[in-house]
Amino acid sequence: GGGSGGGGGAGGGGGGDGAGVVVRLVSNVARTQESTPGFTARYGRRVFPYRLKNIMCFQECGDDTDVAFLSLVVAEFGPDCPEPNRSKAYVSYIDSVQLFHCAGCALRGAGCRPAAECSMPDRCKRERKELVRRVLMGYLVRGRAT
């Protein structure tokens, strides 16, 4: 696990099965957005520099593969950006898929076989939702601190 782009654990691991969860910043690109015609007519033409980031969660399968189950895309406007976007962050996309498997599930750990049947679908879904909540809250708390 780990991979390029940094990252860190988000819980959900343990149990000695090698199936931890890793959060990774997989994309961090500088971009600009020009004001829309309606905005320009009212406030004047502006260019808004921002960073478009894609943060993803992966479950380590113990067989040297990682399975992505969450993607969070955010646009971060820094302190040098003109108002009204100065120092703002917008979540433009968040999605998760049911490829996360909790400890005790037959699909947890080695293989992460997507074609097999999940043995604990309700528990896996609950734990995946909790991980999604933790990642989103962690991002929002981190954003407020910077």
CSV table of C-alpha atoms in Angstrom, one decimal:
chain,number,residue,atom,x,y,z
A,1,GLY,CA,0.0,0.0,0.0
A,2,GLY,CA,1.0,3.6,0.4
A,3,GLY,CA,1.6,4.2,-3.3
A,4,SER,CA,2.7,7.5,-4.9
A,5,GLY,CA,1.0,10.8,-3.9
A,6,GLY,CA,1.4,10.2,-0.2
A,7,GLY,CA,-1.4,9.1,2.0
A,8,GLY,CA,-2.2,7.7,5.3
A,9,GLY,CA,-4.3,5.2,7.1
A,10,ALA,CA,-8.0,5.9,7.8
A,11,GLY,CA,-8.7,3.0,10.1
A,12,GLY,CA,-10.6,0.0,9.0
A,13,GLY,CA,-7.4,-2.1,9.1
A,14,GLY,CA,-6.3,-4.4,11.8
A,15,GLY,CA,-7.3,-8.0,12.5
A,16,GLY,CA,-4.0,-9.1,11.1
A,17,ASP,CA,-5.5,-9.8,7.7
A,18,GLY,CA,-3.4,-7.2,5.9
A,19,ALA,CA,-6.5,-5.5,4.6
A,20,GLY,CA,-6.0,-1.9,5.7
A,21,VAL,CA,-7.4,1.3,4.3
A,22,VAL,CA,-5.2,4.0,2.7
A,23,VAL,CA,-6.2,7.5,1.8
A,24,ARG,CA,-4.2,9.0,-1.1
A,25,LEU,CA,-4.1,12.3,-2.8
A,26,VAL,CA,-3.9,11.0,-6.4
A,27,SER,CA,-4.2,14.3,-8.3
A,28,ASN,CA,-3.4,17.9,-7.4
A,29,VAL,CA,-3.6,20.2,-10.4
A,30,ALA,CA,-3.4,24.0,-10.7
A,31,ARG,CA,-6.2,25.4,-12.8
A,32,THR,CA,-8.1,28.7,-13.5
A,33,GLN,CA,-11.7,29.4,-14.0
A,34,GLU,CA,-12.9,32.5,-15.8
A,35,SER,CA,-16.1,34.3,-14.5
A,36,THR,CA,-19.3,33.4,-16.3
A,37,PRO,CA,-21.1,36.0,-18.5
A,38,GLY,CA,-23.7,36.7,-15.8
A,39,PHE,CA,-21.0,37.2,-13.1
A,40,THR,CA,-18.9,39.3,-15.5
A,41,ALA,CA,-21.9,41.6,-16.4
A,42,ARG,CA,-22.5,42.2,-12.7
A,43,TYR,CA,-19.0,42.3,-11.1
A,44,GLY,CA,-16.6,42.5,-14.0
A,45,ARG,CA,-14.3,39.9,-15.5
A,46,ARG,CA,-12.4,37.8,-13.1
A,47,VAL,CA,-10.1,34.8,-13.2
A,48,PHE,CA,-10.2,32.4,-10.3
A,49,PRO,CA,-7.0,30.3,-9.7
A,50,TYR,CA,-7.6,27.1,-7.8
A,51,ARG,CA,-6.3,23.6,-7.2
A,52,LEU,CA,-8.4,20.6,-8.3
A,53,LYS,CA,-7.7,17.6,-6.0
A,54,ASN,CA,-8.8,14.0,-6.2
A,55,ILE,CA,-8.6,12.2,-2.9
A,56,MET,CA,-9.2,8.4,-3.0
A,57,CYS,CA,-9.5,5.6,-0.5
A,58,PHE,CA,-8.1,2.2,-1.2
A,59,GLN,CA,-8.5,-1.1,0.6
A,60,GLU,CA,-5.2,-3.1,0.7
A,61,CYS,CA,-6.0,-6.7,-0.2
A,62,GLY,CA,-2.9,-8.4,1.1
A,63,ASP,CA,-2.0,-9.8,-2.3
A,64,ASP,CA,-0.1,-6.6,-3.6
A,65,THR,CA,-3.4,-5.1,-5.0
A,66,ASP,CA,-5.4,-2.2,-3.8
A,67,VAL,CA,-9.1,-1.7,-4.5
A,68,ALA,CA,-10.5,1.9,-4.8
A,69,PHE,CA,-13.8,2.4,-3.1
A,70,LEU,CA,-14.1,6.1,-2.6
A,71,SER,CA,-13.3,9.2,-4.7
A,72,LEU,CA,-13.6,12.8,-3.4
A,73,VAL,CA,-12.9,15.7,-5.8
A,74,VAL,CA,-12.5,19.2,-4.4
A,75,ALA,CA,-11.7,22.6,-5.9
A,76,GLU,CA,-9.6,24.7,-3.4
A,77,PHE,CA,-9.4,28.4,-3.9
A,78,GLY,CA,-6.5,30.0,-2.0
A,79,PRO,CA,-6.0,33.3,-0.2
A,80,ASP,CA,-4.8,35.0,-3.4
A,81,CYS,CA,-8.0,34.2,-5.3
A,82,PRO,CA,-10.5,37.1,-5.7
A,83,GLU,CA,-13.7,37.2,-3.8
A,84,PRO,CA,-16.2,35.6,-3.6
A,85,ASN,CA,-14.0,32.4,-3.8
A,86,ARG,CA,-11.1,33.5,-1.7
A,87,SER,CA,-10.1,30.8,0.8
A,88,LYS,CA,-13.0,28.6,-0.2
A,89,ALA,CA,-13.2,24.9,-1.0
A,90,TYR,CA,-16.0,23.2,-3.0
A,91,VAL,CA,-16.7,19.5,-3.0
A,92,SER,CA,-17.5,18.9,-6.6
A,93,TYR,CA,-17.8,15.1,-6.5
A,94,ILE,CA,-18.0,12.3,-3.9
A,95,ASP,CA,-18.8,8.7,-4.7
A,96,SER,CA,-18.2,5.3,-3.2
A,97,VAL,CA,-18.7,1.8,-4.4
A,98,GLN,CA,-19.4,-1.3,-2.5
A,99,LEU,CA,-15.9,-2.8,-2.9
A,100,PHE,CA,-14.9,-2.3,0.7
A,101,HIS,CA,-15.1,-5.4,2.9
A,102,CYS,CA,-15.0,-5.4,6.7
A,103,ALA,CA,-13.1,-7.7,9.0
A,104,GLY,CA,-14.9,-11.1,9.1
A,105,CYS,CA,-16.2,-10.8,5.5
A,106,ALA,CA,-15.2,-13.7,3.2
A,107,LEU,CA,-14.0,-11.1,0.7
A,108,ARG,CA,-11.7,-9.3,3.2
A,109,GLY,CA,-8.0,-9.6,2.6
A,110,ALA,CA,-6.2,-11.7,0.0
A,111,GLY,CA,-7.7,-11.5,-3.4
A,112,CYS,CA,-10.5,-9.0,-2.9
A,113,ARG,CA,-12.4,-11.0,-5.5
A,114,PRO,CA,-15.0,-8.7,-7.0
A,115,ALA,CA,-16.9,-11.6,-8.6
A,116,ALA,CA,-17.5,-13.4,-5.3
A,117,GLU,CA,-20.4,-12.9,-2.9
A,118,CYS,CA,-20.0,-10.6,0.1
A,119,SER,CA,-20.7,-12.6,3.2
A,120,MET,CA,-21.6,-9.6,5.4
A,121,PRO,CA,-23.2,-7.0,3.1
A,122,ASP,CA,-25.0,-4.9,5.8
A,123,ARG,CA,-21.9,-4.7,8.0
A,124,CYS,CA,-19.6,-3.9,5.1
A,125,LYS,CA,-22.0,-1.2,3.9
A,126,ARG,CA,-22.2,0.4,7.4
A,127,GLU,CA,-18.4,0.4,7.8
A,128,ARG,CA,-17.9,1.8,4.3
A,129,LYS,CA,-20.4,4.6,5.1
A,130,GLU,CA,-18.5,5.4,8.3
A,131,LEU,CA,-15.2,5.5,6.4
A,132,VAL,CA,-16.7,7.9,3.8
A,133,ARG,CA,-17.9,10.1,6.7
A,134,ARG,CA,-14.5,10.1,8.4
A,135,VAL,CA,-12.7,11.0,5.2
A,136,LEU,CA,-15.1,13.8,4.4
A,137,MET,CA,-15.0,15.2,8.0
A,138,GLY,CA,-11.2,14.8,8.1
A,139,TYR,CA,-10.9,16.8,4.9
A,140,LEU,CA,-13.3,19.5,6.1
A,141,VAL,CA,-11.5,19.8,9.5
A,142,ARG,CA,-8.1,20.0,7.7
A,143,GLY,CA,-9.4,22.6,5.4
A,144,ARG,CA,-10.5,24.8,8.3
A,145,ALA,CA,-7.1,24.6,9.9
A,146,THR,CA,-5.3,25.9,6.8
